[in-house]
C-alpha positions as a Markdown table, in Angstrom:
| # | Residue | x | y | z |
|---|---|---|---|---|
| 1 | Met | 99.9 | 112.1 | 122.4 |
| 2 | Lys | 96.6 | 113.7 | 121.3 |
| 3 | Ser | 98.5 | 116.5 | 119.5 |
| 4 | Lys | 100.6 | 113.9 | 117.7 |
| 5 | Leu | 97.6 | 112.0 | 116.5 |
| 6 | Leu | 95.9 | 115.2 | 115.4 |
| 7 | Leu | 99.0 | 116.2 | 113.4 |
| 8 | Ala | 99.2 | 112.8 | 111.8 |
| 9 | Ser | 95.5 | 113.0 | 110.9 |
| 10 | Leu | 95.9 | 116.5 | 109.4 |
| 11 | Leu | 98.9 | 115.3 | 107.3 |
| 12 | Leu | 97.0 | 112.3 | 106.0 |
| 13 | Leu | 94.0 | 114.5 | 105.1 |
| 14 | Thr | 96.3 | 117.0 | 103.4 |
| 15 | Ser | 98.0 | 114.3 | 101.4 |
| 16 | Gln | 94.7 | 112.8 | 100.4 |
| 17 | Ala | 93.4 | 116.3 | 99.4 |
| 18 | Phe | 96.2 | 116.6 | 97.0 |
| 19 | Ser | 96.0 | 113.2 | 95.5 |
| 20 | Gln | 95.6 | 113.3 | 91.7 |
| 21 | Tyr | 92.8 | 110.7 | 91.8 |
| 22 | Ser | 90.4 | 109.7 | 94.5 |
| 23 | Gly | 89.1 | 106.4 | 93.1 |
| 24 | Phe | 87.9 | 104.4 | 90.1 |
| 25 | Ala | 84.9 | 105.9 | 88.2 |
| 26 | Gly | 84.0 | 102.7 | 86.5 |
| 27 | Leu | 84.8 | 100.5 | 83.5 |
| 28 | Lys | 84.9 | 102.3 | 80.2 |
| 29 | Trp | 85.4 | 99.3 | 78.0 |
| 30 | Lys | 87.2 | 96.0 | 77.8 |
| 31 | Phe | 88.8 | 94.2 | 74.9 |
| 32 | Lys | 89.0 | 90.4 | 74.6 |
| 33 | Thr | 91.8 | 88.3 | 73.3 |
| 34 | Glu | 91.7 | 84.5 | 73.0 |
| 35 | Asp | 94.2 | 83.6 | 75.8 |
| 36 | Lys | 96.0 | 85.0 | 78.8 |
| 37 | Ile | 97.8 | 88.3 | 78.8 |
| 38 | Phe | 101.0 | 88.8 | 80.9 |
| 39 | Thr | 102.4 | 91.7 | 78.9 |
| 40 | Ser | 101.9 | 95.3 | 79.7 |
| 41 | Pro | 100.2 | 97.7 | 77.2 |
| 42 | Ala | 102.1 | 100.2 | 75.1 |
| 43 | Ile | 100.2 | 103.4 | 74.4 |
| 44 | Thr | 101.0 | 106.0 | 71.7 |
| 45 | Gly | 98.5 | 108.6 | 70.6 |
| 46 | Asn | 95.2 | 106.9 | 70.1 |
| 47 | Tyr | 96.7 | 103.4 | 69.8 |
| 48 | Ile | 97.1 | 100.8 | 72.5 |
| 49 | Tyr | 99.4 | 97.8 | 71.6 |
| 50 | Ile | 99.1 | 94.5 | 73.5 |
| 51 | Gly | 100.6 | 91.1 | 73.1 |
| 52 | Ser | 98.6 | 88.0 | 74.1 |
| 53 | Thr | 99.5 | 84.3 | 74.6 |
| 54 | Asp | 97.0 | 83.7 | 71.8 |
| 55 | Gly | 100.0 | 84.6 | 69.5 |
| 56 | Asn | 98.6 | 88.0 | 68.3 |
| 57 | Leu | 99.8 | 91.5 | 68.7 |
| 58 | Tyr | 96.8 | 93.8 | 68.8 |
| 59 | Ala | 96.4 | 97.5 | 68.0 |
| 60 | Ile | 93.3 | 98.9 | 69.8 |
| 61 | Asp | 91.5 | 102.2 | 69.6 |
| 62 | Lys | 92.1 | 103.9 | 72.9 |
| 63 | Ser | 88.9 | 105.8 | 72.9 |
| 64 | Asn | 86.5 | 102.9 | 72.4 |
| 65 | Gly | 88.4 | 99.6 | 72.7 |
| 66 | Asn | 87.8 | 98.6 | 69.0 |
| 67 | Glu | 90.4 | 96.5 | 67.2 |
| 68 | Ile | 92.3 | 98.4 | 64.6 |
| 69 | Trp | 94.5 | 95.6 | 63.4 |
| 70 | Arg | 96.2 | 92.4 | 64.6 |
| 71 | Phe | 99.5 | 90.9 | 63.7 |
| 72 | Lys | 99.8 | 87.1 | 63.9 |
| 73 | Ala | 103.0 | 85.7 | 65.3 |
| 74 | Gln | 103.8 | 82.0 | 65.5 |
| 75 | Ser | 103.4 | 81.4 | 69.3 |
| 76 | Pro | 102.5 | 83.1 | 72.6 |
| 77 | Ile | 103.7 | 86.7 | 73.1 |
| 78 | Thr | 105.1 | 87.2 | 76.7 |
| 79 | Ala | 107.5 | 90.0 | 76.1 |
| 80 | Ser | 105.9 | 93.4 | 76.6 |
| 81 | Pro | 105.8 | 95.5 | 73.3 |
| 82 | Leu | 107.6 | 98.8 | 72.9 |
| 83 | Glu | 106.7 | 101.5 | 70.4 |
| 84 | Asp | 109.4 | 103.7 | 68.9 |
| 85 | Asn | 109.1 | 106.0 | 65.9 |
| 86 | Gly | 106.5 | 104.1 | 63.9 |
| 87 | Lys | 107.5 | 100.6 | 64.9 |
| 88 | Ile | 106.4 | 98.3 | 67.6 |
| 89 | Tyr | 109.1 | 95.8 | 68.9 |
| 90 | Phe | 108.3 | 92.6 | 70.8 |
| 91 | Gly | 109.5 | 89.1 | 71.4 |
| 92 | Cys | 107.7 | 85.8 | 70.9 |
| 93 | Gln | 108.0 | 82.2 | 72.2 |
| 94 | Asp | 108.7 | 81.2 | 68.6 |
| 95 | Gly | 112.3 | 82.4 | 69.0 |
| 96 | Asn | 111.8 | 85.5 | 66.9 |
| 97 | Tyr | 112.0 | 89.2 | 67.7 |
| 98 | Tyr | 109.6 | 91.3 | 65.6 |
| 99 | Ala | 109.4 | 94.9 | 64.4 |
| 100 | Val | 105.9 | 95.8 | 63.1 |
| 101 | Asp | 104.6 | 98.9 | 61.5 |
| 102 | Thr | 102.4 | 100.7 | 64.0 |
| 103 | Arg | 99.9 | 102.0 | 61.5 |
| 104 | Lys | 99.4 | 99.1 | 59.2 |
| 105 | Gly | 100.3 | 96.1 | 61.4 |
| 106 | Thr | 102.7 | 94.8 | 58.7 |
| 107 | Leu | 106.0 | 93.2 | 59.4 |
| 108 | Ala | 109.0 | 95.5 | 59.1 |
| 109 | Trp | 111.6 | 92.8 | 60.0 |
| 110 | Lys | 112.1 | 89.8 | 62.3 |
| 111 | Phe | 115.2 | 88.4 | 63.9 |
| 112 | Arg | 115.8 | 84.8 | 64.9 |
| 113 | Thr | 117.4 | 84.0 | 68.2 |
| 114 | Asn | 118.6 | 80.5 | 69.1 |
| 115 | Gly | 115.3 | 79.7 | 70.8 |
| 116 | Glu | 113.0 | 80.6 | 73.7 |
| 117 | Arg | 112.0 | 78.5 | 76.7 |
| 118 | Arg | 110.6 | 78.8 | 80.2 |
| 119 | Ile | 112.9 | 78.2 | 83.2 |
| 120 | Gly | 112.7 | 74.6 | 84.4 |
| 121 | Arg | 114.7 | 71.7 | 85.7 |
| 122 | Ile | 114.4 | 68.1 | 86.7 |
| 123 | Gly | 112.7 | 67.8 | 90.0 |
| 124 | Leu | 111.9 | 71.5 | 90.3 |
| 125 | Trp | 111.6 | 72.6 | 93.9 |
| 126 | Gly | 112.0 | 68.9 | 95.0 |
| 127 | Leu | 108.6 | 68.0 | 93.5 |
| 128 | Glu | 107.7 | 64.5 | 92.2 |
| 129 | Pro | 107.8 | 62.4 | 90.2 |
| 130 | Ala | 111.6 | 62.4 | 90.5 |
| 131 | Gly | 113.6 | 62.5 | 87.3 |
| 132 | Thr | 110.8 | 64.5 | 85.5 |
| 133 | Tyr | 111.6 | 67.8 | 83.8 |
| 134 | Met | 109.3 | 70.5 | 85.2 |
| 135 | Glu | 108.7 | 74.1 | 83.9 |
| 136 | Asp | 108.5 | 76.9 | 86.4 |
| 137 | Glu | 104.8 | 77.9 | 86.3 |
| 138 | Tyr | 105.8 | 81.4 | 87.7 |
| 139 | Asp | 108.2 | 82.2 | 84.9 |
| 140 | Leu | 105.6 | 84.3 | 83.0 |
| 141 | Tyr | 107.7 | 86.8 | 81.0 |
| 142 | Phe | 110.3 | 87.0 | 78.3 |
| 143 | Ser | 112.7 | 89.9 | 77.8 |
| 144 | Ser | 111.0 | 93.2 | 76.9 |
| 145 | Pro | 113.0 | 95.5 | 74.6 |
| 146 | Thr | 114.5 | 98.9 | 75.0 |
| 147 | Thr | 115.8 | 101.3 | 72.3 |
| 148 | Asp | 118.1 | 104.3 | 71.9 |
| 149 | Thr | 118.7 | 106.4 | 68.8 |
| 150 | Asn | 120.0 | 103.6 | 66.6 |
| 151 | Ser | 119.4 | 100.2 | 68.3 |
| 152 | Val | 116.9 | 97.9 | 69.9 |
| 153 | Tyr | 118.2 | 95.7 | 72.8 |
| 154 | Phe | 116.7 | 92.6 | 74.3 |
| 155 | Gly | 117.6 | 89.3 | 76.0 |
| 156 | Ser | 116.8 | 85.8 | 75.1 |
| 157 | Ser | 116.5 | 82.3 | 76.6 |
| 158 | Asp | 119.6 | 81.4 | 74.5 |
| 159 | Ser | 121.5 | 83.4 | 77.2 |
| 160 | Cys | 122.5 | 86.2 | 74.9 |
| 161 | Leu | 121.8 | 90.0 | 75.0 |
| 162 | Tyr | 121.3 | 91.3 | 71.5 |
| 163 | Ala | 121.8 | 94.7 | 69.9 |
| 164 | Leu | 120.1 | 95.2 | 66.5 |
| 165 | Asn | 119.8 | 98.1 | 64.1 |
| 166 | Lys | 116.2 | 99.1 | 65.0 |
| 167 | Asn | 115.4 | 100.1 | 61.4 |
| 168 | Thr | 116.7 | 97.0 | 59.6 |
| 169 | Gly | 116.9 | 94.3 | 62.3 |
| 170 | Lys | 120.6 | 93.6 | 61.4 |
| 171 | Leu | 122.7 | 92.3 | 64.2 |
| 172 | Gln | 125.2 | 94.8 | 65.6 |
| 173 | Trp | 126.6 | 92.7 | 68.5 |
| 174 | Lys | 125.6 | 90.1 | 71.0 |
| 175 | Tyr | 126.9 | 89.3 | 74.5 |
| 176 | Lys | 126.8 | 85.7 | 75.9 |
| 177 | Thr | 125.9 | 85.2 | 79.6 |
| 178 | Asn | 125.7 | 81.9 | 81.5 |
| 179 | Gly | 121.9 | 81.8 | 81.8 |
| 180 | Pro | 118.6 | 82.7 | 80.1 |
| 181 | Ile | 117.8 | 86.4 | 80.0 |
| 182 | His | 114.1 | 86.8 | 80.6 |
| 183 | Ala | 114.3 | 90.1 | 82.3 |
| 184 | Gly | 113.7 | 93.2 | 80.2 |
| 185 | Val | 116.7 | 95.5 | 79.5 |
| 186 | Ser | 117.3 | 99.2 | 80.2 |
| 187 | Val | 119.6 | 101.8 | 78.7 |
| 188 | Ser | 121.1 | 104.9 | 80.2 |
| 189 | Asp | 124.4 | 106.9 | 79.8 |
| 190 | Asn | 125.6 | 104.7 | 76.9 |
| 191 | Lys | 125.1 | 101.6 | 79.0 |
| 192 | Val | 122.7 | 98.8 | 78.5 |
| 193 | Ile | 121.8 | 97.0 | 81.8 |
| 194 | Ala | 120.7 | 93.4 | 81.6 |
| 195 | Cys | 119.9 | 90.7 | 84.2 |
| 196 | Ser | 120.6 | 87.1 | 83.5 |
| 197 | Trp | 119.3 | 84.0 | 85.3 |
| 198 | Asp | 122.9 | 83.2 | 86.0 |
| 199 | Thr | 122.4 | 85.6 | 88.9 |
| 200 | Trp | 124.6 | 88.4 | 87.4 |
| 201 | Val | 123.6 | 91.9 | 86.4 |
| 202 | Tyr | 125.6 | 93.2 | 83.4 |
| 203 | Ala | 126.4 | 96.7 | 82.2 |
| 204 | Leu | 127.6 | 96.7 | 78.6 |
| 205 | Asp | 128.7 | 99.5 | 76.3 |
| 206 | Thr | 125.8 | 100.3 | 73.9 |
| 207 | Arg | 128.1 | 100.7 | 70.9 |
| 208 | Ser | 130.5 | 97.8 | 71.3 |
| 209 | Gly | 128.8 | 95.4 | 73.6 |
| 210 | Lys | 131.9 | 95.3 | 75.8 |
| 211 | Glu | 131.4 | 94.7 | 79.5 |
| 212 | Ser | 131.6 | 97.9 | 81.7 |
| 213 | Trp | 130.9 | 96.1 | 85.0 |
| 214 | Lys | 128.8 | 93.3 | 86.5 |
| 215 | Phe | 127.2 | 92.6 | 89.9 |
| 216 | Lys | 126.4 | 89.3 | 91.6 |
| 217 | Thr | 123.1 | 88.6 | 93.2 |
| 218 | Lys | 122.5 | 85.6 | 95.4 |
| 219 | Ala | 122.3 | 82.0 | 94.1 |
| 220 | Asp | 120.1 | 79.3 | 95.5 |
| 221 | Thr | 122.0 | 76.1 | 95.0 |
| 222 | Thr | 119.3 | 74.0 | 96.9 |
| 223 | Thr | 116.0 | 74.5 | 95.2 |
| 224 | His | 116.9 | 77.2 | 92.7 |
| 225 | Leu | 113.7 | 78.9 | 93.8 |
| 226 | Met | 115.2 | 82.0 | 95.4 |
| 227 | Glu | 117.3 | 83.2 | 92.5 |
| 228 | Gly | 116.9 | 84.9 | 89.1 |
| 229 | Met | 115.5 | 88.1 | 87.7 |
| 230 | Gln | 112.3 | 88.6 | 85.7 |
| 231 | Ser | 112.0 | 92.3 | 85.1 |
| 232 | Ala | 113.9 | 95.2 | 83.6 |
| 233 | Pro | 116.2 | 97.4 | 85.8 |
| 234 | Glu | 114.8 | 100.8 | 86.8 |
| 235 | Ile | 117.3 | 103.6 | 86.4 |
| 236 | Lys | 116.8 | 107.0 | 88.1 |
| 237 | Asn | 119.3 | 109.7 | 89.0 |
| 238 | Gly | 122.3 | 107.5 | 88.4 |
| 239 | Ile | 121.0 | 104.6 | 90.4 |
| 240 | Val | 120.0 | 101.2 | 89.0 |
| 241 | Tyr | 117.3 | 99.3 | 90.9 |
| 242 | Ile | 117.3 | 95.6 | 90.5 |
| 243 | Ser | 114.3 | 93.4 | 91.5 |
| 244 | Cys | 115.4 | 89.9 | 92.3 |
| 245 | Arg | 113.9 | 86.5 | 93.2 |
| 246 | Asp | 116.6 | 86.3 | 96.0 |
| 247 | Ala | 114.2 | 88.5 | 97.9 |
| 248 | Asn | 116.3 | 91.6 | 97.5 |
| 249 | Leu | 115.9 | 95.0 | 95.9 |
| 250 | Tyr | 119.4 | 96.2 | 95.0 |
| 251 | Ala | 120.4 | 99.8 | 94.4 |
| 252 | Leu | 123.6 | 100.0 | 92.4 |
| 253 | Gln | 125.6 | 103.0 | 91.1 |
| 254 | Leu | 125.1 | 103.2 | 87.3 |
| 255 | Ser | 128.7 | 104.4 | 86.8 |
| 256 | Asn | 130.5 | 101.4 | 88.3 |
| 257 | Gly | 127.9 | 98.9 | 89.7 |
| 258 | Gln | 128.9 | 99.4 | 93.3 |
| 259 | Leu | 126.1 | 98.5 | 95.8 |
| 260 | Lys | 124.5 | 101.5 | 97.5 |
| 261 | Trp | 122.1 | 99.5 | 99.5 |
| 262 | Asn | 119.8 | 96.5 | 99.4 |
| 263 | Tyr | 116.4 | 96.0 | 100.8 |
| 264 | Asn | 115.6 | 92.4 | 102.0 |
| 265 | Ala | 112.0 | 91.2 | 101.6 |
| 266 | Arg | 112.8 | 88.0 | 103.6 |
| 267 | Asn | 111.2 | 84.9 | 101.9 |
| 268 | Ala | 109.3 | 86.7 | 99.1 |
| 269 | Trp | 110.5 | 87.2 | 95.5 |
| 270 | Ile | 110.6 | 90.7 | 94.1 |
| 271 | Val | 109.5 | 90.1 | 90.5 |
| 272 | Gly | 108.2 | 93.3 | 88.9 |
| 273 | Lys | 110.2 | 96.2 | 87.8 |
| 274 | Ser | 110.6 | 98.8 | 90.5 |
| 275 | Val | 109.4 | 102.4 | 89.9 |
| 276 | Ala | 111.5 | 105.3 | 91.3 |
| 277 | Thr | 110.8 | 108.9 | 91.9 |
| 278 | Asp | 113.4 | 111.3 | 93.3 |
| 279 | Lys | 112.6 | 110.3 | 96.9 |
| 280 | Leu | 110.9 | 106.9 | 96.8 |
| 281 | Val | 111.2 | 103.6 | 95.0 |
| 282 | Tyr | 108.1 | 101.4 | 94.8 |
| 283 | Thr | 108.2 | 97.6 | 94.5 |
| 284 | Gly | 105.9 | 94.6 | 95.0 |
| 285 | Thr | 106.6 | 91.3 | 96.6 |
| 286 | Ser | 105.3 | 87.8 | 95.9 |
| 287 | Asp | 104.4 | 85.6 | 98.8 |
| 288 | Ser | 104.2 | 88.4 | 101.4 |
| 289 | Tyr | 101.7 | 90.3 | 99.2 |
| 290 | Leu | 103.2 | 93.8 | 99.8 |
| 291 | Met | 103.5 | 97.0 | 97.9 |
| 292 | Leu | 106.5 | 98.7 | 99.4 |
| 293 | Ala | 107.7 | 102.3 | 99.3 |
| 294 | Ile | 111.5 | 102.6 | 100.1 |
| 295 | Asp | 113.7 | 105.6 | 100.6 |
| 296 | Thr | 115.9 | 106.0 | 97.5 |
| 297 | Asn | 118.8 | 107.4 | 99.6 |
| 298 | Thr | 118.9 | 105.0 | 102.5 |
| 299 | Gly | 117.0 | 101.9 | 101.4 |
| 300 | Lys | 114.7 | 102.2 | 104.5 |
| 301 | Glu | 111.1 | 101.2 | 104.2 |
| 302 | Ile | 108.7 | 104.1 | 104.4 |
| 303 | Phe | 105.4 | 102.3 | 104.1 |
| 304 | Arg | 103.8 | 99.0 | 103.0 |
| 305 | His | 100.4 | 98.1 | 101.7 |
| 306 | Lys | 99.2 | 94.5 | 102.1 |
| 307 | Cys | 97.0 | 92.9 | 99.5 |
| 308 | Gly | 95.6 | 89.4 | 98.9 |
| 309 | Gly | 98.0 | 87.9 | 96.4 |
| 310 | Tyr | 101.3 | 87.9 | 94.6 |
| 311 | Ile | 102.4 | 91.2 | 93.0 |
| 312 | Phe | 104.3 | 90.4 | 89.8 |
| 313 | Gly | 103.7 | 93.6 | 87.8 |
| 314 | Ser | 105.0 | 97.1 | 88.5 |
| 315 | Pro | 103.0 | 100.0 | 89.9 |
| 316 | Ala | 101.9 | 102.9 | 87.8 |
| 317 | Ile | 102.5 | 106.4 | 89.4 |
| 318 | Ser | 100.6 | 109.5 | 88.4 |
| 319 | Gly | 101.0 | 112.5 | 90.5 |
| 320 | Asn | 100.3 | 111.5 | 94.1 |
| 321 | Thr | 98.5 | 108.3 | 93.1 |
| 322 | Leu | 99.8 | 104.7 | 92.8 |
| 323 | Cys | 98.0 | 101.9 | 91.0 |
| 324 | Tyr | 99.0 | 98.2 | 91.0 |
| 325 | Gly | 97.4 | 94.8 | 90.4 |
| 326 | Asp | 97.8 | 91.5 | 92.2 |
| 327 | Phe | 97.3 | 87.8 | 91.4 |
| 328 | Thr | 93.8 | 87.8 | 92.9 |
| 329 | Gly | 92.5 | 90.0 | 90.1 |
| 330 | Thr | 92.4 | 93.1 | 92.2 |
| 331 | Leu | 93.6 | 96.5 | 91.0 |
| 332 | His | 94.5 | 98.8 | 93.9 |
| 333 | Leu | 94.6 | 102.6 | 94.1 |
| 334 | Leu | 96.8 | 104.2 | 96.8 |
| 335 | Asn | 98.1 | 107.5 | 97.9 |
| 336 | Ser | 101.7 | 107.3 | 96.8 |
| 337 | Thr | 103.0 | 109.4 | 99.7 |
| 338 | Thr | 101.2 | 107.7 | 102.6 |
| 339 | Gly | 100.2 | 104.3 | 101.2 |
| 340 | Gln | 96.6 | 105.1 | 102.2 |
| 341 | Pro | 94.2 | 102.9 | 100.2 |
| 342 | Leu | 91.8 | 104.9 | 97.9 |
| 343 | Asp | 89.9 | 102.3 | 96.0 |
| 344 | Lys | 89.8 | 98.8 | 94.4 |
| 345 | Phe | 88.6 | 97.3 | 91.1 |
| 346 | Thr | 88.1 | 93.5 | 90.8 |
| 347 | Thr | 87.9 | 91.4 | 87.7 |
| 348 | Pro | 84.7 | 89.3 | 87.0 |
| 349 | Gly | 86.8 | 86.2 | 87.7 |
| 350 | His | 87.7 | 87.5 | 91.2 |
| 351 | Gln | 84.0 | 88.3 | 91.8 |
| 352 | Gln | 82.9 | 84.8 | 90.7 |
| 353 | Tyr | 85.6 | 82.5 | 92.0 |
| 354 | Gly | 87.2 | 84.5 | 94.8 |
| 355 | Pro | 84.8 | 83.2 | 97.5 |
| 356 | Thr | 86.0 | 79.6 | 96.8 |
| 357 | Val | 89.5 | 80.0 | 95.5 |
| 358 | Leu | 90.7 | 82.5 | 98.2 |
| 359 | Asp | 90.7 | 81.9 | 101.9 |
| 360 | Thr | 88.4 | 83.5 | 104.4 |
| 361 | Leu | 90.6 | 86.7 | 104.4 |
| 362 | Gly | 90.4 | 87.0 | 100.6 |
| 363 | Arg | 94.0 | 86.0 | 100.2 |
| 364 | Ile | 95.8 | 83.3 | 98.2 |
| 365 | Lys | 96.7 | 80.4 | 100.4 |
| 366 | Tyr | 98.3 | 77.5 | 98.6 |
| 367 | Lys | 97.2 | 74.8 | 101.0 |
| 368 | His | 93.6 | 76.0 | 100.9 |
| 369 | Ile | 93.5 | 75.8 | 97.1 |
| 370 | Ala | 95.3 | 72.4 | 97.1 |
| 371 | Ala | 93.2 | 70.9 | 99.8 |
| 372 | Gly | 92.9 | 67.1 | 99.4 |
| 373 | Lys | 95.8 | 67.0 | 96.9 |
| 374 | Asn | 99.3 | 65.6 | 97.3 |
| 375 | Leu | 101.5 | 68.7 | 97.8 |
| 376 | Ser | 104.6 | 66.9 | 96.7 |
| 377 | Leu | 103.4 | 66.4 | 93.2 |
| 378 | Tyr | 104.2 | 68.8 | 90.3 |
| 379 | Ser | 100.7 | 68.2 | 89.0 |
| 380 | Thr | 99.3 | 69.8 | 92.1 |
| 381 | Asn | 101.3 | 72.9 | 91.4 |
| 382 | Ile | 99.8 | 73.1 | 87.9 |
| 383 | Ala | 96.3 | 72.5 | 89.3 |
| 384 | Val | 96.7 | 75.3 | 91.8 |
| 385 | Met | 97.9 | 77.7 | 89.1 |
| 386 | Asn | 94.8 | 76.8 | 87.0 |
| 387 | Glu | 92.6 | 77.7 | 90.0 |
| 388 | Leu | 94.4 | 81.0 | 90.3 |
| 389 | Tyr | 93.9 | 81.8 | 86.7 |
| 390 | Lys | 90.1 | 81.6 | 87.2 |
| 391 | Leu | 90.5 | 84.9 | 89.2 |
| 392 | Gly | 91.8 | 86.8 | 86.2 |
| 393 | Pro | 95.2 | 87.7 | 87.8 |
| 394 | Leu | 96.7 | 91.1 | 87.1 |
| 395 | Ala | 100.3 | 90.1 | 86.5 |
| 396 | Ala | 101.0 | 92.9 | 84.1 |
| 397 | Thr | 101.9 | 96.5 | 84.8 |
| 398 | Pro | 99.0 | 99.0 | 84.5 |
| 399 | Val | 99.3 | 102.3 | 82.5 |
| 400 | Ile | 97.6 | 105.5 | 83.5 |
| 401 | Lys | 96.9 | 107.8 | 80.6 |
| 402 | Asp | 94.4 | 110.7 | 80.3 |
| 403 | Asp | 92.5 | 109.9 | 83.5 |
| 404 | Val | 92.1 | 106.2 | 82.6 |
| 405 | Val | 94.0 | 103.2 | 83.8 |
| 406 | Tyr | 94.6 | 100.4 | 81.3 |
| 407 | Val | 95.5 | 97.0 | 82.6 |
| 408 | Asn | 95.9 | 93.5 | 81.0 |
| 409 | Ser | 94.7 | 90.4 | 82.7 |
| 410 | Ala | 95.4 | 86.7 | 82.6 |
| 411 | Asp | 91.6 | 86.3 | 81.8 |
| 412 | Gly | 92.5 | 87.6 | 78.3 |
| 413 | Tyr | 91.0 | 91.0 | 78.7 |
| 414 | Leu | 92.4 | 94.5 | 78.5 |
| 415 | Tyr | 90.4 | 96.7 | 80.9 |
| 416 | Ala | 90.0 | 100.5 | 80.5 |
| 417 | Ile | 88.9 | 101.9 | 83.9 |
| 418 | Ala | 88.1 | 105.6 | 84.3 |
| 419 | Leu | 89.6 | 107.4 | 87.3 |
| 420 | Lys | 87.9 | 110.1 | 89.3 |
| 421 | Lys | 89.6 | 113.2 | 90.7 |
């Protein structure tokens, strides 16, 4: 037994020794917008592009956090921007998809969909008052785009997947599903993979928009809580990884959509896009507060890291280091091989409000936050979310670039945090 423990300790020390980063070296700078940020930053050269719910797309100097330009859209931006060959593409709650010149911040073109809206229904989750239409407060994202040589692809709340000429914005084709498409889309092997809230995953030919295959996830006909997809598919080595609110991570064959395996997270949504390497795929869960590492071949769990709140964004991987944020406003740094915690960074909101908003273990507990309120009311759900927003939740995916991690927060800030080796 002692020899086994010694071997395990040596392996752990060895993996830590070869970790690319050992911790956070401190805040370099932060940039303030005027409202919450749920989108992830796009970084090209010395420019960082972020979209905010204040309705602005910002270009920021990566070296010092100074604003270079801003582009004013008509309403909140909740689709993460994508840069490609001098244009930045993003969607907006005003129903338009935009292409903006990356250097000047001027409009190249915009395309009008048939409208954007958050998921909702009458009596959502059985809450009161009965007969009232209620928005899903956890539906934070609209469809982020992807591109190939000629086209930009994205989904819309109007249930359509669009393919536009990325230079002109002219419609090439669209494909109608039976539910809103808020998940981002991905392209590989002349297929565009899209996830609709109708519980289906679609693979379409990039040139014609014709269906190649589709895959059914689970539907929740009772509360409609455990269904739907909110993030882009991850594609690696011919496998498509689908994160789903039905508590499953699905691994599908890119060629034909056949199920290779699925990992069940029990009663926790899997919201953020999974990130795959050759051997492991990493994904976070909502109510169980777990960052998971899963074997890409078998679907078996390799390790888990427990944090204090919902994980809605994706992890960033750099070498042997994994970085992810949670809804308590905490950024975690782990060894990506072992799951060993390396360091934490917390937002000012977490530091100020964590002692009262979180429970004694530093975790989100709905009943603790809603103490004294009627749990059956929709207004209580909104009040709890407003308390959580005080923490500066990190619902976006961090980006590691040049020994710095950049992460957007619902407190309206983009944080640039140095890493130490």
